[in-house]
Amino acid sequence: MYSRLVKIIFDLLVAVIVLLCTLPVTIFISVFLFIANGGKPFFFQKRPGKNGVIFSIIKFKTMNDKKGPDGNLLPDAERLSAVGRFVRKISLDEIPQLINVLKGNMSLVGPRPLLPEYLPLYNSRQKRRHEVKPGITGWAQVNGRNAISWPEKFELDVWYVENQSFILDLKILYRTVKKVFISEGINAEGSVTIEKFKGN
């Protein structure tokens, strides 16, 4: 009942309120990222949603497209702009995903949408993370985010699928806001992004 009705209404209501409240900040960040990234303030990427259905996720573009002499993109750490670093530090890069929530692709809370290339790499239990809509934040994000291993992250995702409730979602949202203020677990150790999942 919760996941089919109450969660949907709650998602839409909160997404509209937060989008309206953060509109001035969104415009401000968009202008600075437009300048920093050569006219590209937003980042679009295909991600698998509920039941593995592919959709386009929307985020602020925190890394530019600078390439090295070999024509390949520079390492993530070198492409992260000063503005992008600030936006990531306080997790403002996730704000545009509220549009995905309004479109029904995502929920406020759920397993984070990862890359389509990971789909065939999951074991039978890990695949259960796609039984619900992906979220802007989730149980794994408030229990380590990018600072924990892939197996730990997936186990937390599946635990959420098996235990989701309105109270749990409120708890996750509260802990998300708390972690944003202390900038905890944003980066993997020694990197600005977590290493790609290569299978079990």
XYZ file of N, CA and C in Angstrom:
600
model
N 0.829 -1.209 0.000
C 0.000 0.000 0.000
C 0.866 1.262 0.000
N 1.873 1.276 0.894
C 2.725 2.468 0.992
C 3.444 2.755 -0.316
N 4.127 1.738 -0.871
C 4.924 1.948 -2.074
C 4.071 2.252 -3.301
N 2.826 1.794 -3.308
C 1.971 1.983 -4.482
C 1.200 3.305 -4.471
N 0.949 3.883 -3.313
C 0.120 5.080 -3.265
C 0.735 6.203 -2.420
N 0.898 5.959 -1.133
C 1.380 7.007 -0.231
C 2.754 7.521 -0.641
N 3.649 6.617 -0.988
C 5.014 7.008 -1.374
C 4.997 7.891 -2.616
N 4.140 7.572 -3.575
C 4.048 8.358 -4.812
C 3.569 9.776 -4.507
N 2.520 9.889 -3.703
C 1.973 11.200 -3.344
C 3.004 12.006 -2.556
N 3.663 11.341 -1.607
C 4.684 11.996 -0.785
C 5.833 12.500 -1.660
N 6.294 11.659 -2.598
C 7.376 12.033 -3.512
C 7.021 13.286 -4.305
N 5.843 13.296 -4.900
C 5.420 14.418 -5.737
C 5.293 15.701 -4.929
N 4.695 15.598 -3.749
C 4.492 16.764 -2.904
C 5.817 17.384 -2.465
N 6.716 16.547 -1.976
C 8.018 17.043 -1.507
C 8.846 17.573 -2.673
N 8.814 16.896 -3.823
C 9.592 17.329 -4.985
C 9.172 18.720 -5.440
N 7.880 18.972 -5.492
C 7.376 20.287 -5.908
C 7.808 21.360 -4.919
N 7.646 21.090 -3.629
C 8.007 22.059 -2.597
C 9.495 22.387 -2.633
N 10.337 21.346 -2.710
C 11.787 21.560 -2.707
C 12.245 22.275 -3.980
N 11.672 21.915 -5.124
C 12.032 22.582 -6.381
C 11.723 24.072 -6.322
N 10.571 24.412 -5.779
C 10.186 25.826 -5.673
C 11.080 26.569 -4.686
N 11.384 25.929 -3.563
C 12.212 26.566 -2.535
C 13.664 26.747 -2.980
N 14.136 25.845 -3.829
C 15.540 25.903 -4.261
C 15.712 26.556 -5.631
N 14.634 27.086 -6.204
C 14.709 27.673 -7.544
C 15.779 28.766 -7.656
N 15.844 29.716 -6.708
C 16.900 30.739 -6.810
C 18.303 30.127 -6.796
N 18.524 29.125 -5.936
C 19.824 28.456 -5.852
C 20.119 27.711 -7.144
N 19.103 27.051 -7.693
C 19.263 26.297 -8.941
C 19.679 27.213 -10.087
N 19.045 28.377 -10.187
C 19.378 29.339 -11.240
C 20.807 29.841 -11.059
N 21.169 30.149 -9.811
C 22.504 30.652 -9.479
C 23.574 29.633 -9.875
N 23.371 28.374 -9.477
C 24.342 27.315 -9.782
C 24.414 27.078 -11.285
N 23.261 27.091 -11.954
C 23.214 26.845 -13.405
C 24.055 27.855 -14.163
N 23.987 29.120 -13.748
C 24.751 30.176 -14.420
C 26.250 29.930 -14.253
N 26.689 29.623 -13.033
C 28.113 29.401 -12.780
C 28.629 28.146 -13.484
N 27.822 27.084 -13.498
C 28.239 25.862 -14.183
C 28.207 26.046 -15.697
N 27.318 26.877 -16.185
C 27.264 27.200 -17.613
C 28.592 27.811 -18.043
N 29.113 28.701 -17.195
C 30.390 29.360 -17.489
C 31.563 28.385 -17.333
N 31.535 27.602 -16.244
C 32.645 26.685 -15.951
C 32.743 25.530 -16.944
N 31.606 25.103 -17.485
C 31.595 23.914 -18.352
C 31.319 24.226 -19.818
N 31.618 25.428 -20.230
C 31.467 25.767 -21.644
C 30.044 25.667 -22.153
N 29.098 26.152 -21.362
C 27.707 26.178 -21.806
C 26.909 24.935 -21.489
N 27.453 24.055 -20.628
C 26.754 22.811 -20.284
C 26.575 22.695 -18.772
N 25.500 23.278 -18.227
C 25.295 23.214 -16.771
C 24.707 21.894 -16.279
N 24.105 21.133 -17.209
C 23.451 19.891 -16.801
C 24.106 18.663 -17.431
N 23.950 17.548 -16.736
C 24.537 16.272 -17.131
C 23.402 15.260 -17.293
N 23.303 14.633 -18.448
C 22.264 13.639 -18.713
C 22.937 12.287 -18.969
N 22.420 11.247 -18.348
C 23.002 9.920 -18.550
C 21.923 8.849 -18.406
N 22.039 7.817 -19.224
C 21.084 6.709 -19.159
C 21.345 5.872 -17.910
N 20.295 5.567 -17.177
C 20.395 4.743 -15.980
C 19.208 3.771 -15.939
N 19.365 2.593 -15.350
C 18.254 1.659 -15.205
C 17.402 2.017 -13.997
N 16.081 2.009 -14.196
C 15.161 2.299 -13.107
C 14.491 1.035 -12.610
N 13.252 1.170 -12.174
C 12.506 0.022 -11.667
C 12.378 -1.032 -12.755
N 12.629 -2.282 -12.382
C 12.599 -3.421 -13.311
C 13.628 -3.296 -14.437
N 14.644 -2.446 -14.223
C 15.707 -2.306 -15.205
C 15.365 -1.442 -16.398
N 14.211 -0.775 -16.370
C 13.803 0.089 -17.480
C 14.723 1.319 -17.531
N 15.291 1.601 -18.696
C 16.255 2.678 -18.848
C 15.571 4.048 -18.955
N 16.142 5.027 -18.254
C 15.656 6.408 -18.332
C 16.863 7.344 -18.276
N 16.645 8.645 -18.521
C 17.729 9.621 -18.479
C 17.718 10.370 -17.156
N 18.802 10.252 -16.407
C 18.921 10.948 -15.142
C 19.460 12.356 -15.397
N 19.028 13.311 -14.587
C 19.442 14.705 -14.738
C 20.207 15.133 -13.491
N 21.417 15.670 -13.694
C 22.218 16.179 -12.573
C 22.922 17.456 -13.024
N 23.405 18.225 -12.058
C 24.274 19.332 -12.415
C 25.597 18.744 -12.889
N 26.168 19.342 -13.902
C 27.434 18.860 -14.477
C 28.585 19.451 -13.672
N 29.207 18.634 -12.828
C 30.270 19.123 -11.951
C 31.666 18.947 -12.540
N 31.785 18.165 -13.618
C 33.087 17.961 -14.254
C 33.044 18.448 -15.699
N 34.108 19.108 -16.135
C 34.168 19.581 -17.519
C 34.599 18.444 -18.451
N 34.729 18.743 -19.736
C 35.064 17.719 -20.733
C 36.491 17.869 -21.270
N 37.397 18.372 -20.447
C 38.771 18.574 -20.897
C 39.464 17.241 -21.184
N 40.235 17.229 -22.287
C 40.934 16.016 -22.705
C 42.450 16.219 -22.699
N 43.168 15.120 -22.595
C 44.616 15.160 -22.610
C 45.148 15.129 -24.028
N 46.457 15.138 -24.209
C 47.082 15.099 -25.545
C 46.663 13.873 -26.360
N 46.310 12.778 -25.664
C 45.919 11.553 -26.368
C 44.473 11.579 -26.834
N 43.762 12.658 -26.519
C 42.366 12.773 -26.951
C 41.364 12.170 -25.990
N 41.855 11.552 -24.910
C 40.962 10.963 -23.911
C 40.687 11.957 -22.789
N 39.541 11.778 -22.136
C 39.191 12.655 -21.033
C 40.226 12.559 -19.925
N 40.512 13.678 -19.294
C 41.441 13.696 -18.175
C 40.811 12.975 -16.987
N 41.603 12.565 -15.988
C 41.048 11.906 -14.799
C 39.979 12.781 -14.141
N 39.030 12.132 -13.465
C 37.915 12.844 -12.844
C 38.374 13.998 -11.958
N 39.399 13.756 -11.144
C 39.868 14.773 -10.208
C 40.344 16.036 -10.923
N 40.901 15.885 -12.124
C 41.403 17.029 -12.881
C 40.295 17.756 -13.623
N 39.165 17.070 -13.839
C 38.059 17.698 -14.567
C 37.006 18.311 -13.636
N 37.160 18.080 -12.341
C 36.217 18.632 -11.372
C 36.507 20.116 -11.166
N 35.575 20.966 -11.605
C 35.777 22.413 -11.501
C 35.613 22.872 -10.060
N 36.067 24.081 -9.771
C 35.950 24.640 -8.421
C 34.477 24.749 -8.028
N 33.665 25.197 -8.974
C 32.222 25.308 -8.721
C 31.638 23.920 -8.511
N 32.055 22.975 -9.367
C 31.566 21.603 -9.264
C 31.932 20.963 -7.942
N 33.142 21.253 -7.454
C 33.598 20.693 -6.174
C 32.710 21.197 -5.031
N 32.369 22.475 -5.072
C 31.501 23.061 -4.044
C 30.103 22.465 -4.118
N 29.580 22.348 -5.341
C 28.237 21.802 -5.542
C 28.159 20.362 -5.044
N 29.206 19.578 -5.305
C 29.228 18.184 -4.853
C 29.377 18.080 -3.341
N 30.161 18.980 -2.773
C 30.421 18.931 -1.342
C 29.141 19.023 -0.534
N 28.207 19.847 -0.995
C 26.948 19.989 -0.266
C 25.787 19.308 -1.012
N 26.154 18.399 -1.945
C 25.189 17.533 -2.648
C 24.120 18.285 -3.434
N 24.432 19.499 -3.875
C 23.461 20.246 -4.671
C 23.348 19.700 -6.090
N 24.317 18.848 -6.493
C 24.253 18.285 -7.844
C 23.063 17.353 -8.022
N 22.431 16.957 -6.906
C 21.294 16.041 -6.980
C 19.957 16.760 -7.196
N 19.918 18.084 -7.014
C 18.660 18.827 -7.089
C 17.881 18.576 -8.381
N 18.520 18.609 -9.572
C 17.754 18.395 -10.812
C 17.040 17.045 -10.876
N 17.473 16.075 -10.060
C 16.820 14.770 -10.079
C 15.385 14.831 -9.550
N 15.033 15.943 -8.916
C 13.643 16.125 -8.492
C 12.721 16.135 -9.712
N 13.271 16.536 -10.854
C 12.497 16.493 -12.107
C 12.222 15.035 -12.473
N 13.199 14.161 -12.248
C 12.995 12.729 -12.481
C 11.910 12.177 -11.564
N 11.845 12.698 -10.334
C 10.810 12.271 -9.392
C 9.438 12.685 -9.919
N 9.328 13.910 -10.407
C 8.057 14.392 -10.944
C 7.638 13.602 -12.184
N 8.617 13.165 -12.962
C 8.329 12.382 -14.168
C 7.987 10.942 -13.843
N 8.236 10.510 -12.595
C 7.923 9.140 -12.200
C 9.037 8.151 -12.427
N 10.221 8.638 -12.862
C 11.372 7.749 -13.078
C 12.036 7.347 -11.776
N 11.957 8.267 -10.791
C 12.666 8.070 -9.533
C 11.773 8.379 -8.344
N 12.277 8.019 -7.174
C 11.625 8.337 -5.915
C 12.600 9.178 -5.093
N 12.119 9.799 -4.038
C 13.024 10.524 -3.153
C 13.995 9.553 -2.491
N 13.475 8.397 -2.097
C 14.285 7.392 -1.401
C 14.229 6.055 -2.129
N 15.388 5.449 -2.312
C 15.480 4.151 -2.983
C 16.927 3.877 -3.337
N 17.251 2.721 -3.863
C 18.627 2.432 -4.286
C 19.053 3.424 -5.369
N 20.269 3.919 -5.294
C 20.741 4.869 -6.298
C 20.789 4.219 -7.681
N 20.357 4.944 -8.733
C 20.434 4.391 -10.091
C 21.875 4.364 -10.570
N 22.358 3.200 -10.948
C 23.748 3.045 -11.371
C 23.829 2.970 -12.893
N 24.891 2.403 -13.422
C 25.085 2.342 -14.871
C 24.428 1.109 -15.480
N 23.888 1.231 -16.702
C 23.264 0.086 -17.379
C 24.219 -1.083 -17.553
N 25.509 -0.797 -17.687
C 26.503 -1.858 -17.908
C 26.643 -2.785 -16.706
N 26.118 -2.360 -15.538
C 26.193 -3.196 -14.347
C 25.104 -4.270 -14.314
N 24.038 -4.076 -15.077
C 22.882 -4.981 -15.010
C 23.243 -6.459 -15.121
N 24.059 -6.857 -16.111
C 24.380 -8.288 -16.222
C 25.395 -8.780 -15.180
N 25.942 -7.872 -14.373
C 26.973 -8.238 -13.402
C 26.404 -8.581 -12.025
N 25.137 -8.229 -11.783
C 24.549 -8.493 -10.474
C 24.262 -9.978 -10.277
N 24.374 -10.446 -9.028
C 23.893 -11.790 -8.731
C 22.392 -11.707 -8.456
N 21.752 -12.832 -8.216
C 20.299 -12.863 -8.082
C 19.784 -11.981 -6.950
N 20.526 -11.893 -5.850
C 20.087 -11.053 -4.738
C 20.279 -9.570 -5.052
N 21.412 -9.234 -5.635
C 21.686 -7.836 -5.955
C 20.687 -7.266 -6.960
N 20.163 -8.126 -7.841
C 19.187 -7.672 -8.830
C 17.908 -7.152 -8.182
N 17.665 -7.553 -6.938
C 16.447 -7.141 -6.245
C 16.397 -5.634 -6.000
N 17.537 -4.971 -6.109
C 17.561 -3.518 -5.924
C 16.707 -2.819 -6.980
N 16.404 -3.516 -8.076
C 15.586 -2.933 -9.143
C 14.102 -3.276 -9.009
N 13.709 -3.810 -7.871
C 12.292 -4.099 -7.640
C 11.516 -2.842 -7.239
N 12.241 -1.779 -6.923
C 11.616 -0.501 -6.563
C 12.236 0.607 -7.411
N 11.615 1.781 -7.401
C 12.180 2.909 -8.127
C 13.503 3.325 -7.478
N 14.469 3.752 -8.280
C 15.711 4.264 -7.705
C 15.438 5.586 -6.996
N 16.312 5.961 -6.072
C 16.085 7.174 -5.302
C 17.197 8.200 -5.405
N 16.867 9.428 -5.037
C 17.868 10.488 -4.952
C 18.813 10.195 -3.791
N 18.261 9.635 -2.728
C 19.059 9.166 -1.605
C 18.549 7.784 -1.218
N 19.295 7.101 -0.365
C 18.875 5.750 -0.003
C 19.554 5.254 1.258
N 19.230 4.031 1.634
C 19.775 3.429 2.844
C 21.303 3.299 2.755
N 21.805 2.976 1.573
C 23.262 2.869 1.393
C 23.921 4.240 1.505
N 23.242 5.287 1.037
C 23.820 6.629 1.060
C 23.970 7.169 2.487
N 23.075 6.792 3.379
C 23.180 7.278 4.756
C 23.977 6.310 5.633
N 24.496 5.258 5.000
C 25.328 4.293 5.726
C 26.681 4.106 5.057
N 27.199 5.200 4.502
C 28.535 5.138 3.924
C 28.692 5.770 2.562
N 27.606 5.799 1.778
C 27.620 6.392 0.443
C 28.777 5.835 -0.394
N 29.660 6.696 -0.918
C 30.761 6.230 -1.777
C 31.951 5.695 -1.002
N 31.877 5.708 0.336
C 33.008 5.263 1.141
C 32.917 3.792 1.542
N 31.908 3.067 1.045
C 31.774 1.644 1.355
C 31.927 0.826 0.073
N 32.145 -0.475 0.221
C 32.377 -1.342 -0.941
C 31.072 -1.619 -1.685
N 31.199 -2.083 -2.928
C 30.014 -2.425 -3.714
C 29.165 -3.504 -3.051
N 29.729 -4.616 -2.567
C 28.893 -5.634 -1.913
C 28.114 -5.081 -0.719
N 28.756 -4.223 0.066
C 28.083 -3.610 1.209
C 26.948 -2.707 0.734
N 27.220 -1.935 -0.287
C 26.216 -1.025 -0.838
C 24.994 -1.796 -1.347
N 25.234 -2.875 -2.106
C 24.130 -3.654 -2.660
C 23.312 -4.345 -1.570
N 23.990 -4.821 -0.538
C 23.279 -5.473 0.559
C 22.371 -4.471 1.278
N 22.836 -3.266 1.441
C 22.018 -2.215 2.053
C 20.833 -1.864 1.152
N 21.059 -1.845 -0.163
C 19.974 -1.567 -1.111
C 18.867 -2.619 -1.008
N 19.268 -3.882 -0.968
C 18.293 -4.965 -0.900
C 17.574 -4.956 0.449
N 18.296 -4.616 1.496
C 17.662 -4.504 2.820
C 16.545 -3.467 2.769
N 16.816 -2.361 2.070
C 15.782 -1.325 1.945
C 14.557 -1.861 1.199
N 14.800 -2.572 0.106
C 13.698 -3.144 -0.678
C 12.811 -4.026 0.202
N 13.437 -4.774 1.077
C 12.703 -5.721 1.926
C 12.045 -5.053 3.140
N 12.460 -3.838 3.463
C 11.974 -3.204 4.697
C 11.401 -1.804 4.502
N 11.155 -1.376 3.273
C 10.716 -0.001 3.039
C 9.412 0.316 3.758
N 9.353 1.536 4.287
C 8.161 2.022 4.983
C 8.243 3.539 5.038
N 7.152 4.176 5.385
C 7.117 5.629 5.466
C 8.080 6.120 6.552
N 8.087 5.453 7.695
C 8.973 5.847 8.796
C 10.429 5.701 8.389
N 10.757 4.613 7.683
C 12.140 4.404 7.241
C 12.545 5.498 6.255
N 11.649 5.856 5.341
C 11.955 6.914 4.376
C 12.214 8.247 5.078
N 11.397 8.562 6.076
C 11.605 9.801 6.831
C 12.955 9.775 7.542
N 13.313 8.620 8.080
C 14.593 8.461 8.768
C 15.746 8.680 7.803
N 15.634 8.119 6.604
C 16.687 8.258 5.595
C 16.812 9.710 5.140
N 15.684 10.381 4.923
C 15.711 11.780 4.498
C 16.355 12.660 5.575
N 16.010 12.397 6.827
C 16.597 13.162 7.938
C 18.113 12.951 7.990
N 18.537 11.695 7.905
C 19.964 11.396 7.982
C 20.713 11.924 6.752
N 20.022 12.004 5.598
C 20.631 12.557 4.390
C 20.955 14.029 4.595
N 19.989 14.776 5.100
C 20.196 16.203 5.356
C 21.338 16.398 6.351
N 21.378 15.572 7.372
C 22.429 15.650 8.390
C 23.801 15.391 7.773
N 23.909 14.374 6.912
C 25.185 14.034 6.293
C 25.639 15.096 5.299
N 24.678 15.741 4.630
C 25.025 16.811 3.694
C 25.727 17.942 4.433
N 25.237 18.267 5.628
C 25.817 19.358 6.404
C 27.233 19.057 6.872
N 27.567 17.768 7.068
C 28.924 17.435 7.515
C 29.760 16.861 6.374
N 29.173 16.823 5.151
C 29.877 16.358 3.943
C 30.529 15.001 4.144
N 29.807 14.053 4.682
C 30.357 12.736 5.018
C 30.105 11.713 3.921
N 31.152 10.935 3.559
C 31.005 9.814 2.641
C 30.777 10.177 1.197
N 31.076 11.432 0.795
C 30.818 11.853 -0.572
C 31.762 11.183 -1.559
N 33.039 11.087 -1.199
C 34.024 10.500 -2.100
C 34.552 9.171 -1.576
N 34.932 8.311 -2.499
C 35.634 7.096 -2.105
C 37.027 7.513 -1.657
N 37.669 6.704 -0.833
C 38.981 7.061 -0.311
C 39.979 7.247 -1.441
N 40.596 8.449 -1.494
C 41.624 8.731 -2.498
C 41.080 9.041 -3.877
N 39.797 9.283 -4.006
C 39.211 9.534 -5.318
C 37.983 10.418 -5.179
N 37.620 11.116 -6.286
C 36.408 11.943 -6.253
C 35.190 11.124 -6.667
N 35.427 9.936 -7.201
C 34.331 9.039 -7.554
C 34.688 7.621 -7.113
N 33.680 6.786 -6.933
C 33.929 5.404 -6.540
C 34.364 4.582 -7.742
N 35.198 3.593 -7.524
C 35.660 2.723 -8.608
C 34.477 1.961 -9.200
N 34.516 1.727 -10.499
C 33.407 1.038 -11.165
C 33.237 -0.385 -10.653
N 31.984 -0.835 -10.645
C 31.661 -2.206 -10.259
C 32.055 -3.138 -11.394
N 32.805 -4.202 -11.082
C 33.295 -5.117 -12.112
C 32.748 -6.529 -11.981
N 31.734 -6.672 -11.123
C 31.128 -7.988 -10.956
C 31.546 -8.627 -9.638
N 30.893 -9.728 -9.314
C 31.167 -10.410 -8.045
C 32.312 -11.412 -8.188
